[in-house]
Coordinates of C-alpha atoms in Angstrom, one line a residue:
X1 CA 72.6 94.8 98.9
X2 CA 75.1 92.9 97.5
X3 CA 78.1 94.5 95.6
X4 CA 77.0 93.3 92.3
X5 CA 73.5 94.0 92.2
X6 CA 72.3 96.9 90.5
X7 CA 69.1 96.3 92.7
X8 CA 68.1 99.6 95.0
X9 CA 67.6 98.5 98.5
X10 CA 65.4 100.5 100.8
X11 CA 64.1 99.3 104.3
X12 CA 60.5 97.9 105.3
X13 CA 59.3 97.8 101.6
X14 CA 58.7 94.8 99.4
X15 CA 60.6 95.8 96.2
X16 CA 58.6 93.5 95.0
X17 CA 59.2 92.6 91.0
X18 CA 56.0 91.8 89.9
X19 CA 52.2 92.4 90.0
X20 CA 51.0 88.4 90.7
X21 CA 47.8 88.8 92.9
X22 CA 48.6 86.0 94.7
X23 CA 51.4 87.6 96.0
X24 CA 49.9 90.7 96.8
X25 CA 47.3 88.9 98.5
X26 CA 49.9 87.3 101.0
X27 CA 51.4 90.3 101.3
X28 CA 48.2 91.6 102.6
X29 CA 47.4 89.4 104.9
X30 CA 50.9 89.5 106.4
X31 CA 50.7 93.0 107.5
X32 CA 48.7 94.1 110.2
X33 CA 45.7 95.6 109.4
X34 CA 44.5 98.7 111.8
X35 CA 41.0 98.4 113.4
X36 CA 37.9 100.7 112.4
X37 CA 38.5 102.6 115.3
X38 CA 41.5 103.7 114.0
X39 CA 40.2 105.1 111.2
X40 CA 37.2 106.4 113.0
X41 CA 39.7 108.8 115.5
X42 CA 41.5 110.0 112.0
X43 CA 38.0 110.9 110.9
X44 CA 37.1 112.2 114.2
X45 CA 40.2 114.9 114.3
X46 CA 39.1 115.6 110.7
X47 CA 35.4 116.7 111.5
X48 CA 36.5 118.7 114.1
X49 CA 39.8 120.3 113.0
X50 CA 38.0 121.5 109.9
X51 CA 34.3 121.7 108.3
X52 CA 34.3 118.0 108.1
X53 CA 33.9 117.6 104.0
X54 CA 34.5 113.8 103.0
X55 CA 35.0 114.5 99.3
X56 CA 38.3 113.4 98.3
X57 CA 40.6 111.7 100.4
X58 CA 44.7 110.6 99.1
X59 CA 46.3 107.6 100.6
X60 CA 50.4 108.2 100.1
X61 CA 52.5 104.8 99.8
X62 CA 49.1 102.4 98.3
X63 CA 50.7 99.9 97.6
X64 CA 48.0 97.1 96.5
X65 CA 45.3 99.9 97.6
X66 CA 44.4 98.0 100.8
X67 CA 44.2 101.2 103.0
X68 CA 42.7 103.4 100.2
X69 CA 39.8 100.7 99.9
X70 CA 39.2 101.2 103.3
X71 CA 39.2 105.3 103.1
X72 CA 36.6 105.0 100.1
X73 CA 34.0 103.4 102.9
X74 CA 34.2 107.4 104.4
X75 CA 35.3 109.2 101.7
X76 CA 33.5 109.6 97.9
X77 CA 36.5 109.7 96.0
X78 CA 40.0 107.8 97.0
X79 CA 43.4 108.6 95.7
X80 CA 46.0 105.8 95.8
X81 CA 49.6 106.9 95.0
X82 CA 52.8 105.0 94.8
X83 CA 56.4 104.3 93.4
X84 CA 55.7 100.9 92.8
X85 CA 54.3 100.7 89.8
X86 CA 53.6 96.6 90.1
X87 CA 52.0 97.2 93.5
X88 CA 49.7 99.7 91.5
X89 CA 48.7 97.4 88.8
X90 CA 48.0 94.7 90.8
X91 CA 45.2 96.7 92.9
X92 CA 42.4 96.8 90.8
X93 CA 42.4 93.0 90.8
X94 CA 42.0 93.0 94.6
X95 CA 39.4 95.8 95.1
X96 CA 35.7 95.3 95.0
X97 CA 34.3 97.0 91.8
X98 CA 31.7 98.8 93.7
X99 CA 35.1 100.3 95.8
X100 CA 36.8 100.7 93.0
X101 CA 34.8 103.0 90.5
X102 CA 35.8 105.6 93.1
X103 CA 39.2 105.4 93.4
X104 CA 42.0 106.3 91.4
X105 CA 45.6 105.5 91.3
X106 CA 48.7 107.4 90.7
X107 CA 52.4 106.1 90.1
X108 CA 54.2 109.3 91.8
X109 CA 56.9 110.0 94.4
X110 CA 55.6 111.4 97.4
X111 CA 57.5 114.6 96.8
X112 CA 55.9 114.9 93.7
X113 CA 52.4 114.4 93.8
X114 CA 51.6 118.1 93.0
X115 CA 52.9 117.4 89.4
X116 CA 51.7 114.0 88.8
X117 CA 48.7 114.8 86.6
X118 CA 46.1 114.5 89.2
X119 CA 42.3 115.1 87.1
X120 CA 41.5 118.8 88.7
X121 CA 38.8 117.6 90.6
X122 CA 40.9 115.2 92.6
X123 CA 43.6 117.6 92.8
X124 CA 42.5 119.2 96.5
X125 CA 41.4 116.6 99.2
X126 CA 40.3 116.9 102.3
X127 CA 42.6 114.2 104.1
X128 CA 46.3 112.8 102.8
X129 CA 47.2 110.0 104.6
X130 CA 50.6 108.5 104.8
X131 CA 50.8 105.3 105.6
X132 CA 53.6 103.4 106.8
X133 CA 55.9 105.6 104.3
X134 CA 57.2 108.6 105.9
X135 CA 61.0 108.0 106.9
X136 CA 61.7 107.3 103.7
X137 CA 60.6 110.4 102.0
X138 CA 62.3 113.8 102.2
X139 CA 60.3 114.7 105.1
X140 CA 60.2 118.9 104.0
X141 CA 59.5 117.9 100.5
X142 CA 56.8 115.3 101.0
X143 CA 55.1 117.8 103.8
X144 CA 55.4 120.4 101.1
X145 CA 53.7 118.4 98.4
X146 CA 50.7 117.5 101.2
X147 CA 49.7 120.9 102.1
X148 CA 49.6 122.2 98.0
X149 CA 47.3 119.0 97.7
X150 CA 45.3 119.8 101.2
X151 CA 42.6 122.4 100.6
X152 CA 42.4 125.2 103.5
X153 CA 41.5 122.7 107.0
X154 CA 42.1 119.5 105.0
X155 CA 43.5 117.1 107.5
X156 CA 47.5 115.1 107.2
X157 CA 47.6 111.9 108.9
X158 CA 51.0 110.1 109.1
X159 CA 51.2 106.7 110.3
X160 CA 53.6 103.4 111.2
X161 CA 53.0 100.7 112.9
X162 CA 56.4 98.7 114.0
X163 CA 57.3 95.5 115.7
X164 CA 55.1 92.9 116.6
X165 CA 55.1 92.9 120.7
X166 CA 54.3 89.5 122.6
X167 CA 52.5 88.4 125.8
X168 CA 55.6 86.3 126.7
X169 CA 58.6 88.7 126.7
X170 CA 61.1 85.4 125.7
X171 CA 58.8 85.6 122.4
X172 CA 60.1 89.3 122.1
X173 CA 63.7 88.4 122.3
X174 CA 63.7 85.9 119.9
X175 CA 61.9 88.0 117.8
X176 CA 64.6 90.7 118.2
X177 CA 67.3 88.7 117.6
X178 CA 65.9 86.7 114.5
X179 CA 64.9 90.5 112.9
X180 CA 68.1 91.8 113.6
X181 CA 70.3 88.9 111.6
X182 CA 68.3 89.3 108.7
X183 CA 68.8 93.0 108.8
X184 CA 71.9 92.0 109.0
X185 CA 72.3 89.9 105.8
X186 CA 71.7 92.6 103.7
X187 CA 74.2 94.4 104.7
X188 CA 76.4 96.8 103.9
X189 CA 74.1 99.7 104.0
X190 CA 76.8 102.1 104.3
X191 CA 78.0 103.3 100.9
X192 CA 75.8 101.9 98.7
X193 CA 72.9 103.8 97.6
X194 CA 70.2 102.4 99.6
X195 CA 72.3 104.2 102.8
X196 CA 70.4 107.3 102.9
X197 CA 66.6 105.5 102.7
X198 CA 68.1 103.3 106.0
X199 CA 69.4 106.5 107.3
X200 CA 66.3 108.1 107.0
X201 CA 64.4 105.1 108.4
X202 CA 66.1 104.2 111.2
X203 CA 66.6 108.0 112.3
X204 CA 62.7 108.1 112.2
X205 CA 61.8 105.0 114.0
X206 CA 64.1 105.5 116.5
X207 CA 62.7 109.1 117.4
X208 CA 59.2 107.7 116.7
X209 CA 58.4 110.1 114.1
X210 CA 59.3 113.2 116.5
X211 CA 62.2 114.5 113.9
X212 CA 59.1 114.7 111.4
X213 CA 59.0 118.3 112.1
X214 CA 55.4 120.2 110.9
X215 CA 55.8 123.8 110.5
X216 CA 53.8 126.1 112.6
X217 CA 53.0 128.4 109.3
X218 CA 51.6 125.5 108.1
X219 CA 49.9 123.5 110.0
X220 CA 48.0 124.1 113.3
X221 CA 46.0 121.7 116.0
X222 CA 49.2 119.0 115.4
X223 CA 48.6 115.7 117.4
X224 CA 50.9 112.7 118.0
X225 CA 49.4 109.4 119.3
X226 CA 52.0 107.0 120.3
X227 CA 50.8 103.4 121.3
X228 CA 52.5 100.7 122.9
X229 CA 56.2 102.9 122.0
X230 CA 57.4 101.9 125.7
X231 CA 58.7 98.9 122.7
X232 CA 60.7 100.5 119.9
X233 CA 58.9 101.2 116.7
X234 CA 62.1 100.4 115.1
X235 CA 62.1 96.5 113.3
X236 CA 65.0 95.4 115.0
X237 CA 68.2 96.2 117.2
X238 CA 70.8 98.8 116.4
X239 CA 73.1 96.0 115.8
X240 CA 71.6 95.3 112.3
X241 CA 72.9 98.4 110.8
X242 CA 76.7 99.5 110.3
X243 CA 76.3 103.0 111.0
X244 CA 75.1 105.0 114.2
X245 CA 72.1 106.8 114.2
X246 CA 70.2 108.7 117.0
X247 CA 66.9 109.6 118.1
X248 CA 65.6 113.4 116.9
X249 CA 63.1 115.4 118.6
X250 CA 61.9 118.3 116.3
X251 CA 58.2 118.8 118.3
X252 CA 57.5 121.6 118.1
X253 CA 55.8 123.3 121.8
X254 CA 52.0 123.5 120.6
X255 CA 51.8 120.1 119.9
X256 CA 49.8 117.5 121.9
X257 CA 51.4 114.0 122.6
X258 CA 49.2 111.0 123.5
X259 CA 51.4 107.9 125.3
X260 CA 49.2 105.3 125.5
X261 CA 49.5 101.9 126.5
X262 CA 47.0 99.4 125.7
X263 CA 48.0 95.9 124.4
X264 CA 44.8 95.2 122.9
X265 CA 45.4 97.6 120.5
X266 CA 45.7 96.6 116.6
X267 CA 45.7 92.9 118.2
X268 CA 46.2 90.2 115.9
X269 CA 46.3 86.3 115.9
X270 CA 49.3 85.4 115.5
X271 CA 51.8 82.2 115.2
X272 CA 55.5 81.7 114.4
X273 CA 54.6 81.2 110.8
X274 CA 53.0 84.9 110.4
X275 CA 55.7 86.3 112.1
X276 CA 58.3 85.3 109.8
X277 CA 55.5 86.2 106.8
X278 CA 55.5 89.7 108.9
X279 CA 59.2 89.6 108.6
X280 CA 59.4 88.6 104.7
X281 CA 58.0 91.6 104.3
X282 CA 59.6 94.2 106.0
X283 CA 62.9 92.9 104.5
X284 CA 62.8 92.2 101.0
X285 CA 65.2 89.7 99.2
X286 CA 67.4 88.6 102.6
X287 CA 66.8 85.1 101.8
X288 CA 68.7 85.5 98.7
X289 CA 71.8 87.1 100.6
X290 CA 71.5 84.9 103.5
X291 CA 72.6 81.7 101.5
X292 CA 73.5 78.7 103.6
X293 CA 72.9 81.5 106.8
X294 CA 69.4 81.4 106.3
X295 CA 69.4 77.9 108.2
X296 CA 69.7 80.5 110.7
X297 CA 66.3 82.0 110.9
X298 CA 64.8 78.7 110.2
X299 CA 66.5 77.7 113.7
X300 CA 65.0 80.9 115.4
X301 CA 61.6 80.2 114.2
X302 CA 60.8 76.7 115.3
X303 CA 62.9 78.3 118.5
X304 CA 59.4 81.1 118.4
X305 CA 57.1 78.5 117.4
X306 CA 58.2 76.3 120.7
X307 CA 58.1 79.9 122.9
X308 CA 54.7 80.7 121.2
X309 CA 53.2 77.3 121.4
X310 CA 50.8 78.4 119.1
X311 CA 48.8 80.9 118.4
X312 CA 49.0 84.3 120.7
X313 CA 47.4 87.7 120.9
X314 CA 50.4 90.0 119.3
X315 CA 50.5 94.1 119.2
X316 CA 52.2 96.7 117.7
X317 CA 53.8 99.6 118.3
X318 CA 51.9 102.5 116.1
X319 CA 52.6 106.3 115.9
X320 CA 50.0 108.6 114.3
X321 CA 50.7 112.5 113.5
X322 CA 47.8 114.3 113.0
X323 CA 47.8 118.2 111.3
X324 CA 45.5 120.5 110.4
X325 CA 46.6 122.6 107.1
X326 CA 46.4 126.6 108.0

């Protein structure tokens, strides 16, 4: 954030100005988009963690109501809430009418969905997902807000999916480095107030959601599945940010862990031009800041695209913490 912007800068969002469906659209289809079997183990914990009602479900964090289209396929009635209120208005124009007369949507802070006017009937679900949003909320707030919108066995499922990981592990490093300059241009974090939504980020990606802690009088049957985290969930290096931060671990005994590997996992086709689309959107406005630097991460990309040689099978890391609400 530069000193004379006004602008509030917070980490792996678009802060995107406006509701233009084209850009929405590439937005979209820069993001990777998780697999029907991810969807089908959410489900799976749900039917058997409660008595398995698909009435209502709530995706936290819409944005253009890409993952909430894909709840209303299990669900009758979808929930899509979000601060942006340009990422809200632009959904309707990329949903599928039949989708769509089934799903509402919400501009709301996490931490304050209880009072955001919900109509009574959509105000308790039986599944709140929170995708790719969680370190940046006030984690005891937001899990507060969650279980007064849960009904009794109404299942939380909080998700992120981080860095692209490669076959070639020269493809990673160049990755690295070319995500940790432009972390770098937007710099300084410290002081300004974006600092405590990159705080709260980077504490969380670095501890892969473990300092997320979920209250044993609330919630019961909690589950974390951790894929391909032998990589760092986190964007990019340390050395992109100007203040120290540590992994957390705030587990909690009864809770199950699930380390998986398995790079065929949330695979996607990808060349040197998505990654940097990839990138574009985890760090809004960096081009801006990077002025004549940004010659920079052209450099690194054709140096990816040569690496690459076209296109490759690419991964993720992904965390998902599952509850149960008591």
């Amino acid at each position: 954030m530069s000193q004379t912007s006004t602008r509030l800068e917070t980490p792996f969002t678009t802060a995107a100005l406006g509701s233009d469906v084209s850009f929405w659209k590439s937005y979209i289809a820069s993001r990777p988009n998780p697999p029907e079997t991810f969807f089908r183990l959410i489900n799976e914990y749900h039917t058997n963690h409660s008595d398995g009602r698909m009435e209502v479900a709530h995706d936290v964090g819409t944005g253009p109501g890409n993952i909430a289209a894909r709840l209303a396929s299990y669900y009758d009635q979808v929930v899509g809430s979000d601060v942006n209120e340009q990422a809200l208005a632009a959904a309707p124009k990329l949903i599928s009418p039949d989708l769509l007369e089934r799903m509402t949507f919400v501009q709301s802070p996490a931490e304050k969905l209880v009072t955001a006017g919900l109509p009574t009937e959509l105000q308790q679900t039986d599944l709140v997902v929170v995708s790719e949003c969680m370190p940046l909320l006030d984690a005891p707030r937001a899990l507060e807000a969650f279980h007064a919108l849960l009904r009794p066995g109404g299942t939380l499922a909080i998700y992120f999916y981080g860095r692209p990981i490669f076959p070639d592990p020269v493809c990673d490093e160049i990755y690295d480095r070319m995500a940790t300059r432009i972390c770098q241009f937007l710099l300084p974090f410290k002081g300004t107030p974006g600092e405590p939504f990159h705080r709260r980020g980077a504490e969380g990606l670095v501890s892969f959601l473990d300092n997320i802690a979920l209250p044993a009088g609330d919630w019961q049957n909690v589950q974390r599945y951790k894929w391909n985290c032998d990589y760092p969930l986190l964007f990019n290096s340390p050395e992109g940010f100007d203040f120290e931060f540590h992994p957390v671990d705030r587990r909690a005994p009864s809770e199950v862990t699930h380390d998986i590997v398995d790079r065929e996992f949330w695979v996607h086709e990808w060349d040197a031009d998505d990654v940097k689309a990839y990138l574009d959107s985890v760090y809004p406005h960096y081009r801006h800041q990077a002025g004549e630097s940004y010659a920079e991460i052209e450099a690194m990309r054709e140096e990816l695209r040569a690496a690459m040689g076209g296109k490759q099978k690419v991964t993720f890391s992904v965390v998902l913490v599952l509850g149960s609400k008591k």
